Coordinates of C-alpha atoms in Angstrom, one line a residue:
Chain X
X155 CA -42.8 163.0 25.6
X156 CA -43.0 165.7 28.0
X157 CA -45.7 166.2 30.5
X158 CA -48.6 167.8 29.4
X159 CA -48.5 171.3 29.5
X160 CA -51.4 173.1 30.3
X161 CA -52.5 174.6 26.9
X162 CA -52.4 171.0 25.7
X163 CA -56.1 171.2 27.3
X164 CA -57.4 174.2 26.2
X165 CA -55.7 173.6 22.9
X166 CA -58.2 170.2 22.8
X167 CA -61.1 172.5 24.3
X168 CA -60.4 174.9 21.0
X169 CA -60.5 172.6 18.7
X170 CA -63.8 171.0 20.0
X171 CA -65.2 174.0 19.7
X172 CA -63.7 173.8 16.0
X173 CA -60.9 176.4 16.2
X174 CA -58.9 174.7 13.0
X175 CA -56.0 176.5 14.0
X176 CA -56.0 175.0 17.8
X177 CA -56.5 171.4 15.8
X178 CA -53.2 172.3 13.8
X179 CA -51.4 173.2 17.1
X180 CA -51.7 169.9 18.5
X181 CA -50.4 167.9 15.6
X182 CA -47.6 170.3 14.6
X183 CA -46.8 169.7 18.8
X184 CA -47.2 165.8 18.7
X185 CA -46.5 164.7 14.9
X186 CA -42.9 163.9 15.6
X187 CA -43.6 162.1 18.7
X188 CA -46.7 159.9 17.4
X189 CA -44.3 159.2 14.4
X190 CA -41.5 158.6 16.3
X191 CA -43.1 156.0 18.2
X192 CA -45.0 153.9 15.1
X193 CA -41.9 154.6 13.7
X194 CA -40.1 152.1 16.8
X195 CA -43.2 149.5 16.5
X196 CA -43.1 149.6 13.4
X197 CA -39.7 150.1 11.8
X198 CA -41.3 151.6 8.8
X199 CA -41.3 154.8 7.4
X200 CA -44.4 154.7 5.2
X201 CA -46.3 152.7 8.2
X202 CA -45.0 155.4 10.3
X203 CA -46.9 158.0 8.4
X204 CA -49.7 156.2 8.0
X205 CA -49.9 155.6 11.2
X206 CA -49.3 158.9 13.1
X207 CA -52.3 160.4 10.7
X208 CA -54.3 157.6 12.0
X209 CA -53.8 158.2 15.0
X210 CA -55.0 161.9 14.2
X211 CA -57.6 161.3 12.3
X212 CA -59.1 159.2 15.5
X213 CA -58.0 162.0 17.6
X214 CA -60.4 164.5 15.9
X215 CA -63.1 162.0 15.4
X216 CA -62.5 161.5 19.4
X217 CA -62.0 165.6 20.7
X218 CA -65.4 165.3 22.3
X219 CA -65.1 162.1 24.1
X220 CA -61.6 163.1 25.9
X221 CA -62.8 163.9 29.3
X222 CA -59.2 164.5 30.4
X223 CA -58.3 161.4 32.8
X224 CA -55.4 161.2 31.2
X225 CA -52.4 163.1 29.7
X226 CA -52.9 164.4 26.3
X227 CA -49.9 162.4 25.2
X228 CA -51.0 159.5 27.2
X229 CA -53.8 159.6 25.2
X230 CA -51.8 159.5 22.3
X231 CA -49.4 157.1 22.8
X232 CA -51.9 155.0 23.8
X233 CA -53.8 156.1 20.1
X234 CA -50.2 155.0 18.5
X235 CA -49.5 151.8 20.4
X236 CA -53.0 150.3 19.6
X237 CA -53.1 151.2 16.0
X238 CA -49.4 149.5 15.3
X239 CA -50.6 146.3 17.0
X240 CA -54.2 146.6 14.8
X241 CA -51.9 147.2 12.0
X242 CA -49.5 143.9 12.6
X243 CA -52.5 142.1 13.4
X244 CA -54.0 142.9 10.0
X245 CA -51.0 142.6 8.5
X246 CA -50.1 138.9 10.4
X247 CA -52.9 136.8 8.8
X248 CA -52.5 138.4 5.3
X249 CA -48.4 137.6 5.4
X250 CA -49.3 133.7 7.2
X251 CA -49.6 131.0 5.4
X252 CA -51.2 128.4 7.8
X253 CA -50.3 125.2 6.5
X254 CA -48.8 122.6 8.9
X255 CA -46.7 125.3 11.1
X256 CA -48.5 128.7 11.1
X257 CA -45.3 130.3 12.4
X258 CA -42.6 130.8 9.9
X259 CA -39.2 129.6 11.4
X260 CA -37.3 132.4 12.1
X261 CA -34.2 132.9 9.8
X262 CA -30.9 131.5 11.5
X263 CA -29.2 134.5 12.8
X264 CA -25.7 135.3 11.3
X265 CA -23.5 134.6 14.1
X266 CA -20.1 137.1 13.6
X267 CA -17.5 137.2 16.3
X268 CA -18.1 137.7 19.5
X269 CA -17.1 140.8 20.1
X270 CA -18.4 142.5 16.9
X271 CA -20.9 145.0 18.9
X272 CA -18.0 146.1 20.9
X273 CA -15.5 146.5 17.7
X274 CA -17.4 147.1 14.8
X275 CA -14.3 147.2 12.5
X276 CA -16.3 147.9 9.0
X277 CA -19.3 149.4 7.7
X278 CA -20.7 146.1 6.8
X279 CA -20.4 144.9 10.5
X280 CA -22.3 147.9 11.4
X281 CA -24.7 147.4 8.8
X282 CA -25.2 143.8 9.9
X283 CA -25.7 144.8 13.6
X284 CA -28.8 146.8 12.8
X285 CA -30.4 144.1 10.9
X286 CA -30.0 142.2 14.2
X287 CA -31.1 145.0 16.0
X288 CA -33.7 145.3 13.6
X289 CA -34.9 141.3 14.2
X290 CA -34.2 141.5 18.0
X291 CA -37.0 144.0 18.4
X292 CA -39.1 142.0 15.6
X293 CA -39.4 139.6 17.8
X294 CA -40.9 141.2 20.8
X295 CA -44.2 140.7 21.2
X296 CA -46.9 143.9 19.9
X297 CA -46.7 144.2 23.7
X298 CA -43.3 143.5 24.9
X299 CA -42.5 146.1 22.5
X300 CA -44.6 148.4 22.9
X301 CA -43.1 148.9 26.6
X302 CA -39.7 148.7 25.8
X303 CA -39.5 151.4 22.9
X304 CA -41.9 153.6 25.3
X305 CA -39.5 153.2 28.2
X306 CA -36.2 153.1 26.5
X307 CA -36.2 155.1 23.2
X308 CA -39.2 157.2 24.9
X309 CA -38.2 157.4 28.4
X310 CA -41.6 156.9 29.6
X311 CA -41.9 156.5 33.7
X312 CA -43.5 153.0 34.4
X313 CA -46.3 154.8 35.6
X314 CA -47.3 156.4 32.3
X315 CA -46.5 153.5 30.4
X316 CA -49.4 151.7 32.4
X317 CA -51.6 154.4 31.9
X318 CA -51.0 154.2 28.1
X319 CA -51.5 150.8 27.9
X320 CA -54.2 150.6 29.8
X321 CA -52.5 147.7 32.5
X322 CA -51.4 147.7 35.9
X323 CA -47.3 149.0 36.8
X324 CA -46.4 145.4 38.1
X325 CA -47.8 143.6 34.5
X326 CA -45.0 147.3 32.9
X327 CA -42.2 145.4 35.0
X328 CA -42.9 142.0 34.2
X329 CA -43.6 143.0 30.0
X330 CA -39.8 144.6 30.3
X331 CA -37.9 142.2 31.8
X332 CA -39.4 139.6 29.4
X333 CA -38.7 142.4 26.4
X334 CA -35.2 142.9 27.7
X335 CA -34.5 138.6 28.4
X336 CA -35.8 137.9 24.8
X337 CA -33.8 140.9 23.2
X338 CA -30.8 139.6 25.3
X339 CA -31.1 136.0 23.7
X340 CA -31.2 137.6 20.4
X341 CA -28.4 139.7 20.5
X342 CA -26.4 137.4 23.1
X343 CA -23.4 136.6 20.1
X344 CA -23.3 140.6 20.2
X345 CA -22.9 141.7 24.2
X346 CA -19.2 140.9 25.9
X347 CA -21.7 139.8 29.4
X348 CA -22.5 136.5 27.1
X349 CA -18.3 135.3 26.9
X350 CA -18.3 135.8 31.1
Chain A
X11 CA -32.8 130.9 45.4
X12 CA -36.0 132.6 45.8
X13 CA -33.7 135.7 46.6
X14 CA -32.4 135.5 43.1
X15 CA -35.9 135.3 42.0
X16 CA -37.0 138.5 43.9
X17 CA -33.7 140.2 42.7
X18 CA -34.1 138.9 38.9
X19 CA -37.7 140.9 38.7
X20 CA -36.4 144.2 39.7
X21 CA -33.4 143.6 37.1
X22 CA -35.4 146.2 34.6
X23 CA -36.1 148.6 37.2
X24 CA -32.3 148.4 38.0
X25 CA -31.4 149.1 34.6
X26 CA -33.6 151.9 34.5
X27 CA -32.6 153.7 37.9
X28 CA -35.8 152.8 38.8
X29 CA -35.6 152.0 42.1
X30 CA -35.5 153.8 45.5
X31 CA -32.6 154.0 47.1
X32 CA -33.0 150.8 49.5
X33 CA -33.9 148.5 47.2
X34 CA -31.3 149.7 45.0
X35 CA -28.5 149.1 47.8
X36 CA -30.7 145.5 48.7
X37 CA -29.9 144.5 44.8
X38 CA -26.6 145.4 44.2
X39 CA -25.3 143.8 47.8
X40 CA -27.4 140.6 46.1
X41 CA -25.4 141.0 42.8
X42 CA -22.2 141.3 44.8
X43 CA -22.7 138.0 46.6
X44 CA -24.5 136.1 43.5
X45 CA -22.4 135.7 40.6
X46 CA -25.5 134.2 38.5
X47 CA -27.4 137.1 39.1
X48 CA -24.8 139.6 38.9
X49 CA -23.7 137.8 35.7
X50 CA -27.4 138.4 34.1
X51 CA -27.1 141.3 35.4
X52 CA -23.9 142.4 33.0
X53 CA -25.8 140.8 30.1
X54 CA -28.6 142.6 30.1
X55 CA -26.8 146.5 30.8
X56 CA -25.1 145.3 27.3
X57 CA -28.1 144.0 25.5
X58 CA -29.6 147.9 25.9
X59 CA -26.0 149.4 25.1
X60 CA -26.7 147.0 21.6
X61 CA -30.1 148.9 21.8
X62 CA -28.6 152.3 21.7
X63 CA -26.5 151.4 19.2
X64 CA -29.8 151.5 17.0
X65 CA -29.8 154.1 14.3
X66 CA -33.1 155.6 12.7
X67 CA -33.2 158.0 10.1
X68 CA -35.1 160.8 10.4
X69 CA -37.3 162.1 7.8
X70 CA -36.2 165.8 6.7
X71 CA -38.1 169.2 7.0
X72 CA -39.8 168.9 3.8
X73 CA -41.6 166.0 5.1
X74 CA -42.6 167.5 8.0
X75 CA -43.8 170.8 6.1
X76 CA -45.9 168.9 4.3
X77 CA -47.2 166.9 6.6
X78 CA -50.2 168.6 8.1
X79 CA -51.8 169.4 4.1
X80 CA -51.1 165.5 3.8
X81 CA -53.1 164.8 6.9
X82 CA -55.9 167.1 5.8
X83 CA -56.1 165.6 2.2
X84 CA -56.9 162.3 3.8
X85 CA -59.5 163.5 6.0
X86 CA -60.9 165.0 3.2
X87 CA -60.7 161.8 1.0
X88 CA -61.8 159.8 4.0
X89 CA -64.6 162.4 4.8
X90 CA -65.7 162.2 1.0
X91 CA -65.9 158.1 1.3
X92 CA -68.3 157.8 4.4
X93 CA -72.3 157.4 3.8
X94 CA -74.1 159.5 5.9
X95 CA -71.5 162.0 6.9
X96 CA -71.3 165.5 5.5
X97 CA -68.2 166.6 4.1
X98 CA -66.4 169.4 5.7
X99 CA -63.1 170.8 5.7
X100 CA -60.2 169.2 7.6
X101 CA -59.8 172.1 9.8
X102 CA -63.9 172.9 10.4
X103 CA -65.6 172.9 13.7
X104 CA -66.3 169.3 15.3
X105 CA -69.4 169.6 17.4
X106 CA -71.4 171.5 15.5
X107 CA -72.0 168.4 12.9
X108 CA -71.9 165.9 15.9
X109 CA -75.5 165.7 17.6
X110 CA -76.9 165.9 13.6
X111 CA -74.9 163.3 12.4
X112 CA -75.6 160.9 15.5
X113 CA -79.5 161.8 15.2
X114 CA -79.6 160.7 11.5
X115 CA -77.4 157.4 12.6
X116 CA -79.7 156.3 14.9
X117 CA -83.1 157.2 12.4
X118 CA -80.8 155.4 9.9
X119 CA -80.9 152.2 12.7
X120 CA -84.0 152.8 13.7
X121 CA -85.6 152.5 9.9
X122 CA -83.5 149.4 9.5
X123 CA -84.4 147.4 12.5
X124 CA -88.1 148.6 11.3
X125 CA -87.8 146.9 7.9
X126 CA -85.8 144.0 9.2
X127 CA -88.7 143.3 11.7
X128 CA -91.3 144.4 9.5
X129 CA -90.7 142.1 6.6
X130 CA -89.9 138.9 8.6
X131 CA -93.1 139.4 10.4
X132 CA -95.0 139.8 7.3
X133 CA -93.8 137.0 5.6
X134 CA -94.6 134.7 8.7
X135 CA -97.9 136.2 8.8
X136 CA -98.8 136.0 5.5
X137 CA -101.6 134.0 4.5
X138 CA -100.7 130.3 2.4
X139 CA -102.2 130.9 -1.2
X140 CA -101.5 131.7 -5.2
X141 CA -101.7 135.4 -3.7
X142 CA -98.2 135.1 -2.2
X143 CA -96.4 134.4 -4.9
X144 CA -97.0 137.7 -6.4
X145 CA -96.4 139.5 -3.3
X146 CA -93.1 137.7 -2.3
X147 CA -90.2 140.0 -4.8
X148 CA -87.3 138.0 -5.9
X149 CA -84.7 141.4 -6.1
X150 CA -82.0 138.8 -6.6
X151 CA -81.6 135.3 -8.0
X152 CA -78.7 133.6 -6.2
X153 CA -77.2 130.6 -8.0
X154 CA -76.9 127.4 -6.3
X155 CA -73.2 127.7 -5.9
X156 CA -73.3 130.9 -4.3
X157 CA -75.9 129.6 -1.7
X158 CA -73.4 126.4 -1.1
X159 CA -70.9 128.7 -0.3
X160 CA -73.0 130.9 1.9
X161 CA -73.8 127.6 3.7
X162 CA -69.8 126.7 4.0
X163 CA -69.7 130.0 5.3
X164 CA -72.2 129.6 7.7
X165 CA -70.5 126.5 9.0
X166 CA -67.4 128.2 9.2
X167 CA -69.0 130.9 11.3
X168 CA -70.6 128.6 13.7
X169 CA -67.5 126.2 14.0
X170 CA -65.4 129.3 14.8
X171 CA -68.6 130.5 17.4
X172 CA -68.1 127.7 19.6
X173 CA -64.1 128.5 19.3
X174 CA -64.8 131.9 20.5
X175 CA -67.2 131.1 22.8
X176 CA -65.1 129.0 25.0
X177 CA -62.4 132.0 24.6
X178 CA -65.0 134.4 25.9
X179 CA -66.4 132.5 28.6
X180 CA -62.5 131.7 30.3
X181 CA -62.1 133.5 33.2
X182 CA -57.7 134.5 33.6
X183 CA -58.5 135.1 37.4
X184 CA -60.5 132.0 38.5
X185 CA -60.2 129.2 35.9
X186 CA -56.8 127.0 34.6
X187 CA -55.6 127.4 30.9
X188 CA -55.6 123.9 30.9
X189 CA -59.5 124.4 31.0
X190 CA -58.8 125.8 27.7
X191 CA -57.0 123.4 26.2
X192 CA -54.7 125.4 24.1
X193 CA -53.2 123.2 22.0
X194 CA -56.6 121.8 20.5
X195 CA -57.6 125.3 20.1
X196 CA -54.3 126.3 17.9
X197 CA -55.2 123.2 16.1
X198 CA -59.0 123.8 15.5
X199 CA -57.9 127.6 14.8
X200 CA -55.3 127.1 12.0
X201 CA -57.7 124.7 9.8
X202 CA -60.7 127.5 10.4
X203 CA -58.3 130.4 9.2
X204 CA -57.2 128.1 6.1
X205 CA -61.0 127.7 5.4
X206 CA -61.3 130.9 5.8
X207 CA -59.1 132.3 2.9
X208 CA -61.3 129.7 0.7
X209 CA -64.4 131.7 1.7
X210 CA -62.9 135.2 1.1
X211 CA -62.2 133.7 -2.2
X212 CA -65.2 132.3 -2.6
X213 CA -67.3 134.9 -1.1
X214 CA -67.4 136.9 -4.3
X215 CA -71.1 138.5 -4.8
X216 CA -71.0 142.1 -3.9
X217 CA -74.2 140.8 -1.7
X218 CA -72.0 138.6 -0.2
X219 CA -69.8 141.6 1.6
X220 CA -70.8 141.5 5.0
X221 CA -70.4 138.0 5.1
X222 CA -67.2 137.9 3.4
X223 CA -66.1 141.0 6.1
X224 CA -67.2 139.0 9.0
X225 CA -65.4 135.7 7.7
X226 CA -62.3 138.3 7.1
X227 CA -62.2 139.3 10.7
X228 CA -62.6 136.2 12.1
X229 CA -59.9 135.0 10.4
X230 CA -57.4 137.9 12.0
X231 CA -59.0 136.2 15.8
X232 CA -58.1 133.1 14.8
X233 CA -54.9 133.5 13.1
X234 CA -54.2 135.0 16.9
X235 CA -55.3 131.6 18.5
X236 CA -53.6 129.5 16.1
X237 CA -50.3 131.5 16.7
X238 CA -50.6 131.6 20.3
X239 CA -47.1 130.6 21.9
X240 CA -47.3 130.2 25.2
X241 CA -49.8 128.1 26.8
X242 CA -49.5 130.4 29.6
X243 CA -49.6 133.3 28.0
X244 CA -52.7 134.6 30.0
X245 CA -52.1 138.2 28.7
X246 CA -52.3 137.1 25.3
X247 CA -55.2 135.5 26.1
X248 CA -57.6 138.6 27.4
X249 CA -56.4 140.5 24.4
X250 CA -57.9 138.2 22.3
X251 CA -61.0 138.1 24.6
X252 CA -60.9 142.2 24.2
X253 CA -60.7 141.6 20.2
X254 CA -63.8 139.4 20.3
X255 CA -65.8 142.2 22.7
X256 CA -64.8 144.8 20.4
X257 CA -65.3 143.6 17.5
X258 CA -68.8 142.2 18.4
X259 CA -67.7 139.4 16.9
X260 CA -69.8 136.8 18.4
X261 CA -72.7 139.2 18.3
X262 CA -72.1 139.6 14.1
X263 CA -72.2 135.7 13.6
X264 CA -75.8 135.7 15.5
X265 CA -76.9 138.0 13.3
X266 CA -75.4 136.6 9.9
X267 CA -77.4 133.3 11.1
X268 CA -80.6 135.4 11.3
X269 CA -80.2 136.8 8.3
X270 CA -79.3 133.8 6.5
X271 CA -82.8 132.1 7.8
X272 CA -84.8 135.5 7.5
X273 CA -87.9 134.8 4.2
X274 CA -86.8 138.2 3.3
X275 CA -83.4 136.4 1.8
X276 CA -83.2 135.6 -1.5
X277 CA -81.8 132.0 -1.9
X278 CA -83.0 129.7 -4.1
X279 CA -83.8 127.4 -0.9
X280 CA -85.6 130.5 1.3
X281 CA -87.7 131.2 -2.1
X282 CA -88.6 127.6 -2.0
X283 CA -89.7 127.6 0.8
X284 CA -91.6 130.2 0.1
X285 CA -93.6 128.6 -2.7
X286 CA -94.4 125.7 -0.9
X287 CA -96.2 127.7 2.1

């Protein structure tokens, strides 16, 4: 997300002042983005949606409380980020079963060759390498997560990615390298480094 | 070995060009003479290439064009739904309903708190005698099972309180987690949230909604301490302390006790008390 232009503020000034039109604005400029991001928390489409209009709905419940200590898409990646982990929360103790073990055991991976990332020879390869993509990132943590889609798929500095989460830039570091050592161990039968 | 400890957290940052140009040439003259390091190094550059090789499909144009109407209908719907609130149109002005609509939220309070008060101290002030009975309304006759149930619930809540509390009174920066003892509080946790879907189940009585809610998001709090990993995990750990602040959790069971006490309630056991007065 870029950094916020200037008419991002009087864009939220409008609309407080309830210029529809300046309301509009903002979510044609940020719709993608907001989406974009549930859309890496979540890996959902549907959630996505749901999701991003959250996330806009709060925004124009909010418009007079932003006092503008942070970037407008700060702000709403910060929106975004919070309502995917509310929504896993939810979503946790409805899909749980707590008898004995609460957590499911997580399904054995499929184990191809080594060097399938590298050579994906077939479409089914491929497909199988997004499904373990797919569980990789599934087993982040909300928060873990949360910073690496925002750093890597979003390109976030450290810097914002603390303002949007509302932590300190040495708690960023620490959340990413654990993100990136879990995803590593997930993936390891996929990455060349893991035959050294 | 506490090199490769220093050089291991700034592996991200590496990864990311995040770092300045000194620290950068300080890590990779560590990688160069550490094979471990330079080893995780490798393994983690080709965990993100995996990462990249992640494919998303992107919704087309129409679903875009649409989106903004979409997004208005549910504010509309979601306008429509809410007591209290006016509805107005998706794109209308904010502020103007603002100061109106908090004025008549906080009468709305205000009134509440008055009867709340009002009939609990009448009904302790009322004078013992044949009189009362005629004055005491019974607007709803609960059935003995419901009350039971309200009473499980009411256990439920003030088993899970003293959960919380002990959650909400750890302090990350001073006190150990061992103070917490973790493990006891997974175990505790997991056999409230499996009470927990009995109440919701059991909690049927429209009057029984609040309580029902409350038991509900409780449940979602402990579910989080019973699938707590890492002992350690002292981040995981204020997040749940933020859930119980926000939620004024612990501030909702208090008040679900008080209610369940006040004369003004309507079980079988409050009305015979009543009688007997």
């Amino acid at each position: 997300m870029e950094t916020t232009r200037p008419d991002d503020r009087v864009l939220i000034e409008q609309a407080r002042e309830g210029d529809g039109a300046a309301f509009r604005a903002l979510v044609e400029r940020y719709s993608r983005k907001v989406y974009a991001l549930a859309l890496d928390m979540t890996g959902d489409h549907h959630e996505a949606e749901d999701i991003s209009q959250d996330v806009f709905l709060k925004v124009f419940g909010a418009l007079a409380r932003f006092r503008g200590g942070a970037t407008v898409s700060t702000w709403l990646y910060r929106l975004t980020v919070n309502a995917c982990i509310d929504r896993r929360r939810k979503k946790a103790w409805r899909a749980m079963k707590p008898k004995g073990t609460i957590i499911d055991a997580h399904t054995r991976p499929y184990t191809p060759g080594r060097n399938a990332l590298s050579h994906p020879e077939n479409e089914v390869e491929k497909a199988l390498l997004q499904q373990h993509i797919r569980r990789a990132l599934d087993s982040l943590t909300p928060r873990e997560r949360a910073v690496f889609v925002l750093r890597h798929y979003h390109a976030l500095p450290l810097k914002e990615i603390a303002a949007c989460l509302n932590v300190t830039e040495g708690t960023v570091k620490s959340t990413l390298f654990s993100a990136l050592k879990r995803l590593q161990e997930k993936l390891a039968p996929y990455v060349q480094g893991d035959m050294a | 070995m506490s090199r490769c400890r220093h050089v291991r957290q700034r592996i991200a940052e590496a990864l990311y060009d995040d770092l300045s140009q000194d620290q950068r040439r300080e890590f990779d003259a560590h990688l160069r003479s550490c094979p471990r390091c330079a080893r995780l190094y490798r393994q983690m550059a080709e965990t993100l290439d995996a990462m990249n090789a992640r494919q998303t499909t992107e919704p087309d144009e129409a679903f875009w064009t649409g989106y903004v109407e979409r997004l208005a209908e549910r504010f509309e719907s979601q306008q429509q739904r809410q007591a209290f609130s006016r509805p107005r149109s998706f794109l209308e002005p904010v502020a103007r309903y603002r100061p109106a609509a908090r004025r008549i939220g906080a009468v709305a309070a205000l009134v509440l708190v008055g009867v709340l008060l009002g009939r609990w101290i009448w009904t302790r002030e009322q004078p013992p005698g044949p009189a009362r009975r005629t004055a005491v309304p019974a607007p709803h006759q609960a059935n003995p099972a419901q009350t039971a149930v309200e009473d499980r619930a009411q256990e439920y809540l003030q088993r899970s309180k003293v959960l919380l509390l002990a959650l909400a009174n750890f302090d990350p920066q001073t006190d150990d987690t061992a103070a917490l003892n973790l493990p006891s509080q997974r175990r505790i946790s997991a056999s409230l949230v499996q009470e927990a879907e009995y109440l919701q189940g059991a909690l049927a009585d429209p009057a029984q909604m609040r309580l029902r809610e409350l038991v509900g998001d409780l449940e979602v709090i402990l579910l989080q301490i019973a699938n707590l990993e890492d002992e350690h995990d002292l981040e995981a750990v204020e997040m749940l302390q933020r859930g119980v602040n926000k939620e004024g959790v612990l501030l909702r069971i208090d008040l679900s006790k008080i209610l369940s006490k006040s004369p003004g309630r309507s079980s079988p056991r409050n009305q015979d008390r009543k009688i007997r007065t």
